[in-house]
Each structure stands twice: as C-alpha cells, then as structure tokens.
XYZ file of N, CA and C in Angstrom:
693
model
N -58.730 15.963 -18.552
C -57.842 17.089 -18.829
C -56.403 16.634 -18.647
N -55.544 16.924 -19.630
C -54.150 16.500 -19.542
C -53.263 17.682 -19.167
N -52.138 17.346 -18.534
C -51.142 18.354 -18.181
C -49.875 18.047 -18.958
N -49.362 19.031 -19.696
C -48.164 18.837 -20.498
C -46.980 19.479 -19.801
N -45.882 18.745 -19.747
C -44.698 19.301 -19.125
C -43.456 18.606 -19.675
N -42.299 19.293 -19.654
C -41.057 18.668 -20.098
C -40.502 17.747 -19.022
N -39.835 16.674 -19.446
C -39.155 15.801 -18.496
C -37.725 16.295 -18.328
N -36.993 15.649 -17.447
C -35.617 16.043 -17.226
C -34.752 15.915 -18.470
N -35.132 15.005 -19.386
C -34.343 14.796 -20.604
C -34.753 15.759 -21.710
N -35.736 16.628 -21.438
C -36.175 17.594 -22.440
C -37.366 17.138 -23.250
N -37.793 15.877 -23.116
C -38.954 15.374 -23.851
C -40.243 15.863 -23.191
N -41.258 16.108 -23.996
C -42.525 16.601 -23.465
C -43.495 15.451 -23.230
N -44.179 15.505 -22.111
C -45.113 14.459 -21.689
C -46.503 15.060 -21.507
N -47.537 14.310 -21.883
C -48.912 14.659 -21.533
C -49.357 13.706 -20.426
N -49.550 14.234 -19.235
C -49.918 13.411 -18.082
C -51.430 13.369 -17.962
N -52.018 12.191 -18.223
C -53.468 12.024 -18.152
C -53.915 11.424 -16.822
N -52.973 11.221 -15.929
C -53.305 10.577 -14.665
C -53.112 9.076 -14.745
N -53.756 8.431 -15.710
C -53.626 6.985 -15.894
C -52.505 6.640 -16.876
N -52.009 7.640 -17.609
C -50.950 7.411 -18.594
C -50.164 8.697 -18.800
N -48.895 8.533 -19.131
C -48.050 9.676 -19.481
C -47.628 9.498 -20.942
N -48.240 10.271 -21.811
C -48.050 10.097 -23.245
C -46.754 10.761 -23.703
N -46.034 10.061 -24.540
C -44.757 10.530 -25.077
C -45.024 11.400 -26.299
N -45.000 12.711 -26.128
C -45.341 13.628 -27.215
C -44.180 13.887 -28.168
N -42.984 13.433 -27.804
C -41.812 13.656 -28.649
C -41.477 12.453 -29.520
N -42.281 11.407 -29.436
C -41.945 10.194 -30.185
C -41.926 10.438 -31.694
N -42.846 11.257 -32.184
C -42.875 11.545 -33.618
C -41.597 12.248 -34.060
N -41.078 13.143 -33.216
C -39.840 13.849 -33.561
C -38.654 12.894 -33.585
N -38.674 11.886 -32.696
C -37.553 10.939 -32.635
C -37.630 9.874 -33.710
N -38.837 9.355 -33.965
C -38.971 8.174 -34.830
C -39.738 8.439 -36.122
N -40.415 9.587 -36.185
C -41.253 9.883 -37.342
C -42.704 9.509 -37.150
N -43.037 8.869 -36.019
C -44.399 8.373 -35.791
C -44.842 8.666 -34.361
N -46.094 9.158 -34.179
C -46.599 9.409 -32.825
C -46.810 8.115 -32.046
N -46.942 8.255 -30.732
C -47.292 7.112 -29.885
C -48.653 6.561 -30.299
N -48.840 5.260 -30.125
C -50.090 4.568 -30.453
C -50.745 4.090 -29.164
N -52.071 4.154 -29.121
C -52.833 3.725 -27.946
C -53.162 2.235 -28.076
N -52.625 1.433 -27.183
C -52.955 0.006 -27.124
C -54.193 -0.133 -26.252
N -55.305 -0.537 -26.867
C -56.587 -0.481 -26.183
C -56.818 -1.541 -25.132
N -56.208 -2.691 -25.287
C -56.466 -3.791 -24.356
C -55.997 -3.409 -22.952
N -56.872 -3.580 -21.985
C -56.541 -3.249 -20.608
C -56.899 -1.827 -20.213
N -57.311 -1.016 -21.181
C -57.736 0.351 -20.881
C -59.257 0.437 -20.956
N -59.833 1.357 -20.188
C -61.276 1.577 -20.266
C -61.591 2.362 -21.534
N -62.831 2.292 -22.021
C -63.204 3.100 -23.187
C -62.931 4.593 -22.981
N -63.197 5.104 -21.779
C -62.955 6.524 -21.504
C -61.469 6.854 -21.592
N -60.623 5.965 -21.111
C -59.179 6.193 -21.188
C -58.699 6.204 -22.638
N -59.236 5.318 -23.443
C -58.842 5.252 -24.852
C -59.214 6.551 -25.574
N -60.432 7.019 -25.356
C -60.881 8.259 -25.985
C -60.018 9.430 -25.522
N -59.736 9.498 -24.230
C -58.928 10.595 -23.702
C -57.519 10.584 -24.278
N -56.935 9.411 -24.396
C -55.582 9.306 -24.938
C -55.559 9.689 -26.418
N -56.529 9.250 -27.174
C -56.594 9.622 -28.593
C -56.738 11.132 -28.756
N -57.597 11.740 -27.948
C -57.786 13.196 -28.029
C -56.482 13.937 -27.713
N -55.793 13.506 -26.668
C -54.557 14.188 -26.270
C -53.477 14.040 -27.334
N -53.372 12.862 -27.925
C -52.377 12.652 -28.972
C -52.714 13.452 -30.225
N -54.003 13.502 -30.555
C -54.416 14.277 -31.723
C -54.165 15.768 -31.514
N -54.402 16.241 -30.303
C -54.142 17.643 -29.987
C -52.656 17.964 -30.152
N -51.805 17.010 -29.790
C -50.362 17.217 -29.906
C -49.859 17.057 -31.335
N -50.609 16.303 -32.169
C -50.182 16.021 -33.545
C -51.332 16.291 -34.522
N -51.806 17.527 -34.600
C -52.982 17.816 -35.435
C -52.704 17.706 -36.932
N -51.430 17.662 -37.300
C -51.092 17.631 -38.718
C -51.250 16.243 -39.341
N -51.416 15.213 -38.525
C -51.507 13.852 -39.049
C -52.543 13.033 -38.313
N -52.361 11.719 -38.337
C -53.322 10.804 -37.726
C -52.705 10.111 -36.523
N -53.549 9.777 -35.546
C -53.126 8.975 -34.397
C -54.021 7.737 -34.338
N -53.479 6.678 -33.752
C -54.078 5.352 -33.866
C -54.295 4.716 -32.502
N -55.438 4.011 -32.366
C -55.678 3.121 -31.230
C -55.950 1.728 -31.781
N -55.383 0.712 -31.137
C -55.536 -0.667 -31.598
C -56.158 -1.534 -30.512
N -56.584 -2.739 -30.923
C -57.111 -3.770 -30.020
C -58.260 -3.255 -29.160
N -59.247 -2.684 -29.828
C -60.407 -2.134 -29.135
C -61.482 -3.204 -28.960
N -62.082 -3.268 -27.783
C -63.210 -4.174 -27.589
C -64.501 -3.476 -28.022
N -65.616 -4.188 -27.923
C -66.894 -3.640 -28.411
C -67.278 -2.352 -27.701
N -67.037 -2.299 -26.394
C -67.381 -1.090 -25.628
C -66.567 0.107 -26.091
N -65.284 -0.117 -26.311
C -64.412 0.975 -26.750
C -64.785 1.448 -28.149
N -65.137 0.517 -29.021
C -65.565 0.880 -30.370
C -66.815 1.752 -30.309
N -67.778 1.351 -29.478
C -69.005 2.137 -29.333
C -68.709 3.524 -28.781
N -67.791 3.623 -27.825
C -67.441 4.913 -27.225
C -66.745 5.816 -28.245
N -65.885 5.250 -29.062
C -65.212 6.034 -30.104
C -66.224 6.557 -31.118
N -67.173 5.716 -31.517
C -68.226 6.165 -32.431
C -68.998 7.333 -31.819
N -69.321 7.235 -30.529
C -70.172 8.239 -29.880
C -69.435 9.537 -29.593
N -68.179 9.447 -29.141
C -67.477 10.637 -28.658
C -66.443 11.190 -29.645
N -66.090 10.395 -30.634
C -65.127 10.851 -31.639
C -65.741 10.656 -33.025
N -66.766 11.457 -33.363
C -67.487 11.232 -34.618
C -66.610 11.387 -35.859
N -65.497 12.089 -35.751
C -64.595 12.253 -36.894
C -63.586 11.121 -37.020
N -63.576 10.211 -36.065
C -62.613 9.109 -36.105
C -63.051 8.056 -37.126
N -62.071 7.416 -37.727
C -62.314 6.294 -38.637
C -62.169 5.021 -37.816
N -63.295 4.375 -37.515
C -63.304 3.204 -36.648
C -63.527 1.947 -37.487
N -62.644 0.978 -37.348
C -62.739 -0.284 -38.081
C -63.158 -1.374 -37.100
N -64.374 -1.842 -37.216
C -64.892 -2.824 -36.278
C -64.327 -4.214 -36.520
N -63.818 -4.477 -37.716
C -63.186 -5.769 -38.006
C -61.746 -5.778 -37.513
N -60.997 -4.738 -37.863
C -59.608 -4.645 -37.436
C -59.430 -4.166 -36.011
N -60.522 -3.706 -35.378
C -60.503 -3.261 -33.981
C -59.585 -2.062 -33.781
N -59.660 -1.097 -34.696
C -58.820 0.092 -34.622
C -59.658 1.354 -34.712
N -59.076 2.466 -34.272
C -59.674 3.790 -34.451
C -58.559 4.748 -34.838
N -58.821 5.576 -35.843
C -57.852 6.560 -36.323
C -58.480 7.937 -36.210
N -57.778 8.839 -35.529
C -58.258 10.201 -35.366
C -57.304 11.132 -36.097
N -57.835 11.915 -37.033
C -57.010 12.782 -37.850
C -56.776 12.171 -39.220
N -56.253 12.966 -40.117
C -56.013 12.528 -41.488
C -54.561 12.140 -41.674
N -54.286 10.922 -42.166
C -52.892 10.527 -42.398
C -52.205 11.450 -43.393
N -50.903 11.589 -43.233
C -50.112 12.369 -44.167
C -50.089 11.681 -45.536
N -49.790 12.410 -46.615
C -49.726 11.780 -47.942
C -48.775 10.583 -47.911
N -49.183 9.449 -48.477
C -48.368 8.234 -48.375
C -47.104 8.299 -49.218
N -46.083 7.622 -48.725
C -44.835 7.446 -49.457
C -44.559 5.952 -49.547
N -44.512 5.431 -50.762
C -44.276 4.002 -50.944
C -45.542 3.187 -50.789
N -45.464 1.935 -51.204
C -46.645 1.046 -51.181
C -46.298 -0.275 -50.517
N -47.218 -0.726 -49.656
C -47.091 -2.012 -48.975
C -48.214 -2.926 -49.443
N -47.870 -4.091 -49.956
C -48.873 -5.103 -50.282
C -49.161 -5.905 -49.014
N -50.389 -5.828 -48.524
C -50.801 -6.603 -47.346
C -51.631 -7.769 -47.865
N -51.055 -8.952 -47.809
C -51.611 -10.128 -48.480
C -52.180 -11.085 -47.439
N -53.464 -11.376 -47.539
C -54.115 -12.264 -46.592
C -54.417 -13.616 -47.201
N -54.131 -14.684 -46.456
C -54.358 -16.033 -46.974
C -55.839 -16.360 -47.073
N -56.610 -16.072 -46.018
C -58.022 -16.439 -46.010
C -58.873 -15.413 -45.296
N -60.180 -15.554 -45.426
C -61.105 -14.619 -44.804
C -60.979 -14.615 -43.287
N -60.627 -15.759 -42.702
C -60.478 -15.835 -41.248
C -59.320 -14.977 -40.742
N -58.406 -14.629 -41.623
C -57.262 -13.793 -41.252
C -57.572 -12.297 -41.348
N -58.795 -11.953 -41.762
C -59.125 -10.567 -42.068
C -58.927 -9.593 -40.908
N -59.272 -9.921 -39.660
C -59.039 -8.950 -38.583
C -57.576 -8.525 -38.481
N -56.655 -9.454 -38.630
C -55.235 -9.128 -38.561
C -54.816 -8.332 -39.799
N -55.336 -8.721 -40.958
C -55.045 -7.979 -42.183
C -55.498 -6.533 -42.058
N -56.703 -6.330 -41.553
C -57.243 -4.973 -41.451
C -56.473 -4.141 -40.431
N -56.069 -4.738 -39.326
C -55.231 -4.026 -38.369
C -53.950 -3.567 -39.044
N -53.358 -4.437 -39.848
C -52.118 -4.110 -40.550
C -52.335 -2.996 -41.569
N -53.398 -3.090 -42.346
C -53.696 -2.092 -43.378
C -53.856 -0.702 -42.749
N -54.618 -0.627 -41.678
C -54.815 0.656 -41.001
C -53.494 1.203 -40.483
N -52.683 0.346 -39.895
C -51.395 0.767 -39.357
C -50.484 1.304 -40.451
N -50.433 0.618 -41.574
C -49.600 1.064 -42.695
C -49.981 2.481 -43.110
N -51.291 2.748 -43.216
C -51.747 4.070 -43.618
C -51.383 5.153 -42.616
N -51.570 4.870 -41.326
C -51.236 5.848 -40.296
C -49.736 6.096 -40.243
N -48.953 5.073 -40.521
C -47.502 5.193 -40.449
C -46.872 5.621 -41.772
N -47.679 6.147 -42.691
C -47.121 6.912 -43.792
C -46.914 6.242 -45.119
N -47.491 5.067 -45.333
C -47.372 4.404 -46.630
C -48.761 4.046 -47.159
N -48.829 3.694 -48.429
C -50.084 3.254 -49.034
C -50.224 1.751 -48.843
N -51.377 1.310 -48.351
C -51.625 -0.113 -48.153
C -52.461 -0.658 -49.298
N -51.945 -1.690 -49.957
C -52.661 -2.376 -51.033
C -53.101 -3.732 -50.490
N -54.384 -3.861 -50.159
C -54.907 -5.065 -49.515
C -55.293 -6.103 -50.561
N -54.711 -7.294 -50.451
C -54.962 -8.397 -51.382
C -55.456 -9.574 -50.558
N -56.694 -9.970 -50.785
C -57.356 -10.920 -49.892
C -57.573 -12.300 -50.519
N -57.621 -13.300 -49.644
C -58.040 -14.657 -49.977
C -57.207 -15.264 -51.101
N -55.888 -15.258 -50.927
C -54.991 -15.835 -51.932
C -54.104 -16.908 -51.294
N -54.666 -17.667 -50.379
C -53.906 -18.722 -49.717
C -53.513 -19.834 -50.667
N -52.589 -20.668 -50.218
C -51.997 -21.654 -51.123
C -52.933 -22.819 -51.439
N -54.076 -22.926 -50.757
C -55.035 -23.964 -51.130
C -55.595 -23.723 -52.531
N -55.503 -22.469 -53.000
C -55.869 -22.131 -54.377
C -54.736 -21.321 -54.979
N -53.643 -21.991 -55.309
C -52.421 -21.296 -55.691
C -52.614 -20.382 -56.899
N -53.549 -20.720 -57.778
C -53.805 -19.886 -58.962
C -54.237 -18.468 -58.557
N -54.919 -18.348 -57.416
C -55.365 -17.021 -56.970
C -54.174 -16.141 -56.600
N -53.174 -16.746 -55.976
C -51.967 -15.997 -55.621
C -51.172 -15.627 -56.879
N -50.997 -16.571 -57.781
C -50.202 -16.314 -58.981
C -50.823 -15.227 -59.845
N -52.144 -15.102 -59.789
C -52.819 -14.050 -60.562
C -52.494 -12.662 -60.034
N -52.034 -12.574 -58.778
C -51.696 -11.288 -58.162
C -50.178 -11.083 -58.051
N -49.408 -11.935 -58.709
C -47.956 -11.933 -58.521
C -47.327 -10.576 -58.858
N -47.649 -9.999 -59.982
C -47.028 -8.738 -60.385
C -47.416 -7.611 -59.422
N -48.668 -7.590 -59.018
C -49.148 -6.571 -58.082
C -48.382 -6.654 -56.761
N -48.111 -7.877 -56.323
C -47.378 -8.065 -55.072
C -45.904 -7.717 -55.253
N -45.322 -8.169 -56.346
C -43.883 -8.019 -56.569
C -43.459 -6.567 -56.730
N -44.350 -5.708 -57.199
C -43.982 -4.303 -57.434
C -44.148 -3.430 -56.186
N -44.587 -4.005 -55.085
C -44.693 -3.241 -53.833
C -43.301 -2.997 -53.247
N -43.191 -1.955 -52.447
C -41.924 -1.658 -51.786
C -41.673 -2.579 -50.597
N -42.736 -3.109 -50.030
C -42.638 -4.078 -48.941
C -43.906 -4.919 -48.959
N -43.807 -6.127 -48.409
C -44.930 -7.060 -48.412
C -45.159 -7.566 -46.993
N -46.424 -7.643 -46.604
C -46.802 -8.325 -45.373
C -47.698 -9.492 -45.775
N -47.320 -10.706 -45.386
C -48.100 -11.905 -45.702
C -48.710 -12.449 -44.421
N -50.035 -12.499 -44.376
C -50.767 -12.878 -43.167
C -51.418 -14.237 -43.400
N -51.106 -15.216 -42.542
C -51.636 -16.562 -42.772
C -51.685 -17.360 -41.487
N -52.748 -18.170 -41.352
C -52.865 -19.124 -40.270
C -52.688 -20.533 -40.808
N -53.419 -21.483 -40.228
C -53.261 -22.897 -40.607
C -51.785 -23.293 -40.532
N -51.216 -23.779 -41.646
C -49.784 -24.121 -41.673
C -48.925 -22.953 -42.124
N -49.569 -21.820 -42.440
C -48.874 -20.567 -42.778
C -47.859 -20.740 -43.899
N -48.259 -21.404 -44.970
C -47.352 -21.611 -46.101
C -47.221 -20.369 -46.980
N -48.203 -19.461 -46.912
C -48.229 -18.323 -47.831
C -46.944 -17.493 -47.816
N -46.402 -17.094 -46.662
C -45.173 -16.289 -46.700
C -44.019 -16.984 -47.412
N -43.857 -18.287 -47.205
C -42.772 -19.006 -47.868
C -42.959 -19.026 -49.382
N -44.188 -19.218 -49.831
C -44.445 -19.236 -51.267
C -44.165 -17.862 -51.869
N -44.641 -16.804 -51.216
C -44.383 -15.454 -51.721
C -42.880 -15.167 -51.706
N -42.186 -15.657 -50.675
C -40.744 -15.464 -50.590
C -39.987 -16.097 -51.742
N -40.578 -17.101 -52.361
C -39.961 -17.732 -53.522
C -40.349 -17.085 -54.840
N -41.260 -16.098 -54.781
C -41.744 -15.440 -55.999
C -41.260 -14.004 -56.137
N -40.727 -13.418 -55.069
C -40.361 -12.005 -55.107
C -39.135 -11.751 -54.246
N -38.432 -10.670 -54.555
C -37.286 -10.273 -53.754
C -37.560 -9.052 -52.898
N -38.814 -8.619 -52.836
C -39.166 -7.460 -52.017
C -39.077 -7.816 -50.533
N -38.807 -6.839 -49.662
C -38.804 -7.109 -48.214
C -40.136 -7.723 -47.793
N -40.077 -8.820 -47.055
C -41.269 -9.610 -46.753
C -41.362 -9.897 -45.262
N -42.505 -9.519 -44.681
C -42.766 -9.751 -43.261
C -43.933 -10.713 -43.136
N -43.729 -11.808 -42.425
C -44.776 -12.803 -42.215
C -45.497 -12.532 -40.904
N -46.832 -12.652 -40.945
C -47.642 -12.552 -39.731
C -48.413 -13.859 -39.568
N -47.974 -14.758 -38.707
C -48.755 -15.966 -38.440
C -49.987 -15.607 -37.619
N -51.099 -16.263 -37.886
C -52.319 -15.974 -37.138
C -52.784 -17.199 -36.358
N -53.613 -16.950 -35.369
C -54.130 -18.020 -34.502
C -55.386 -18.625 -35.099
N -55.306 -19.012 -36.362
C -56.433 -19.591 -37.100
C -56.035 -20.979 -37.572
N -56.890 -21.967 -37.325
C -56.578 -23.309 -37.812
C -57.518 -24.346 -37.246
N -57.498 -25.528 -37.848
C -58.299 -26.650 -37.369
C -57.577 -27.365 -36.230
N -58.353 -27.968 -35.350
C -57.770 -28.838 -34.346
C -56.775 -28.143 -33.435
N -55.692 -28.859 -33.133
C -54.713 -28.407 -32.154
C -53.612 -27.590 -32.831
N -53.952 -26.346 -33.191
C -52.972 -25.485 -33.847
C -52.206 -24.633 -32.832
N -52.506 -24.837 -31.550
C -51.753 -24.227 -30.450
C -51.817 -22.703 -30.481
N -53.000 -22.171 -30.785
C -53.216 -20.712 -30.774
C -52.222 -19.967 -31.646
N -51.865 -20.569 -32.771
C -50.974 -19.905 -33.715
C -49.530 -20.331 -33.614
N -49.171 -21.153 -32.627
C -47.782 -21.585 -32.496
C -47.341 -22.384 -33.723
N -48.231 -23.211 -34.245
C -47.904 -23.982 -35.453
C -47.542 -23.051 -36.600
N -48.364 -22.031 -36.818
C -48.104 -21.081 -37.899
C -46.829 -20.291 -37.647
N -46.606 -19.898 -36.400
C -45.410 -19.113 -36.067
C -44.141 -19.909 -36.337
N -44.116 -21.178 -35.920
C -42.939 -22.013 -36.161
C -42.710 -22.223 -37.654
N -43.803 -22.341 -38.409
C -43.669 -22.525 -39.856
C -43.028 -21.300 -40.506
N -43.477 -20.103 -40.123
C -42.901 -18.899 -40.728
C -41.478 -18.667 -40.238
N -41.211 -19.005 -38.996
C -39.867 -18.827 -38.441
C -38.867 -19.753 -39.125
N -39.341 -20.901 -39.584
C -38.477 -21.891 -40.226
C -38.650 -21.942 -41.733
N -39.080 -20.818 -42.313
C -39.297 -20.777 -43.766
C -38.026 -21.119 -44.521
N -38.178 -21.923 -45.585
C -37.027 -22.254 -46.419
C -36.765 -21.170 -47.461
N -37.693 -20.208 -47.606
C -37.492 -19.089 -48.530
C -36.623 -18.043 -47.840
N -35.539 -17.603 -48.460
C -34.673 -16.616 -47.809
C -35.346 -15.253 -47.731
N -35.027 -14.517 -46.665
C -35.515 -13.141 -46.552
C -36.862 -12.980 -45.898
N -37.459 -14.058 -45.384
C -38.752 -13.956 -44.709
C -38.514 -13.607 -43.240
N -39.015 -12.442 -42.815
C -38.947 -12.034 -41.418
C -40.297 -12.294 -40.768
N -40.309 -12.611 -39.493
C -41.543 -13.016 -38.824
C -41.787 -12.174 -37.577
N -43.037 -11.711 -37.414
C -43.440 -11.066 -36.169
C -44.258 -12.053 -35.346
N -44.712 -11.618 -34.207
C -45.448 -12.501 -33.310
C -46.840 -12.827 -33.859
N -47.461 -13.813 -33.256
C -48.774 -14.285 -33.709
C -49.808 -13.165 -33.629
N -50.536 -12.960 -34.714
C -51.622 -11.975 -34.820
C -51.142 -10.521 -34.742
N -49.837 -10.280 -34.877
C -49.312 -8.924 -34.699
C -49.326 -8.146 -36.018
N -50.524 -7.858 -36.496
C -50.653 -7.041 -37.697
C -50.130 -5.639 -37.495
N -50.240 -5.129 -36.280
C -49.735 -3.788 -35.980
C -48.220 -3.722 -36.150
N -47.505 -4.625 -35.511
C -46.051 -4.610 -35.588
C -45.549 -4.762 -37.014
N -46.171 -5.645 -37.777
C -45.778 -5.823 -39.177
C -46.075 -4.573 -39.987
N -47.212 -3.934 -39.711
C -47.584 -2.730 -40.439
C -46.619 -1.590 -40.213
N -46.169 -1.420 -38.955
C -45.201 -0.372 -38.645
C -43.906 -0.608 -39.416
N -43.379 -1.825 -39.338
C -42.104 -2.131 -39.989
C -42.202 -1.973 -41.501
N -43.278 -2.481 -42.085
C -43.432 -2.415 -43.544
C -43.585 -0.981 -44.026
N -44.343 -0.166 -43.288
C -44.524 1.230 -43.684
C -43.206 1.989 -43.635
N -42.408 1.727 -42.621
C -41.111 2.412 -42.519
C -40.179 1.994 -43.655
N -40.219 0.739 -44.040
C -39.425 0.288 -45.191
C -39.899 0.991 -46.457
N -41.219 1.009 -46.660
C -41.782 1.547 -47.897
C -41.545 3.044 -48.040
N -41.695 3.775 -46.963
C -41.587 5.226 -47.100
C -40.141 5.679 -47.285
N -39.173 4.828 -46.941
C -37.774 5.157 -47.190
C -37.304 4.630 -48.547
N -38.144 3.849 -49.202
C -37.750 3.272 -50.488
C -37.930 4.261 -51.630
N -38.669 5.356 -51.402
C -38.973 6.297 -52.477
C -38.143 7.565 -52.343
C-alpha cells in the first residue's frame, strides 16, 4: 500500500516504504518515472509498477532490467502487462499514440536484448519504433537495402558490439539524429564492451552521439524525445 503526499516543493510523492516515487515527473518532463529492476525484489517491482500506473492511468509505465524471477512475478501478478523476456522489460498500461518514428537498427542477433529494450522504451516514451535487425557491416548489402527506411526516420539508434562499426557507417549515409549504443558482445578480449564504446566515441562520421555500453533504455528515451518533437 502506498501513501501519496506533497513534498515541500509542491511535487507529489508515492511512498512505498522501499521507494518514494516521483509522481510529478511526467508533468515536468513529459514522461513518468521508470522502474529500474536490478537490485529490487520482484515484489517491489510489481508494487512500483502498480503505483505508477495508478498515478498515470492514461498511458504506459515501464520497468527495465528484470531478472527471471521478476519476469515470472510480472506474468503472474500483472496479467495485463506486456512483458518482454528478451529485452527484460515490462510495460503496464497502453502507450499514448506515437509521434514521430525512430529506426532502431541492430547489427547482429547477439545485440537483440539491447535492441528490444530500446524498442520498448521508444514506444513507452511516445514515438513509433521501427526495428531493423541483423544489418551489421559484415554484410554491408543488408544495411544498404534498408537505407531509405533508415534515412526517413526522425531519429536513429544504432546498436552494435564487436568493433561497433555500424553507427559510423550509418552516420555516413544519413543526416538524421543518430545515437550509438555499443554492446558488450564480441570475440576474445573485448573488455565487456569497452572496445565498442571507444569505437563509437571516436567515430569519424560527424553527428554520432554515444550512450553507455548496453544502454538501450537511455538511447530509447533520447531518440523518442527527438522524434516526437520533430512532428
């Protein structure tokens, strides 16, 4: 059971005991608070999602980075939630009609968990996600076949591990806002994604912005906000 009360600054809080949820975040930023699942118990995740949904019944609320136990608990206790076992997310409520389109481009199948986290985030944060999979530069013809589809998006998220060349290549093919997500995928000593992160950070293509390793959520938020203001 949560207790709602105003803070000294006038913002409303839902006090769950283990967390104090910011119920005014949507009014300030356009987006409700998101539940970061790592480090929380399955019961805490479910309780936080319920409280946020109660405060924002007109749209969707999101939980990310769910482990197997939390996913099972969401399935059991939140039957109306959309749970993605690959992207490790749960969405409670129906997203608002999308504004703008984000192309979420994945280099390889191994990058899919990060891609799916990003796709879900884009939808919850108010834009349409167009998922384009397995177009890494090892088969450049696959990427070029999707060039027009990617170029006409309002924003692009490029997700890649290994040497993470995909964002740089896309950056040379389009002028749309482009966010790179390096992933912790690779052979040998790839340093848990550090190799990919340094590659995207040092891209020779102008206009490539980079988020942290495996941060599909952060890229999805930024891309959705760009896309929904573009229309």
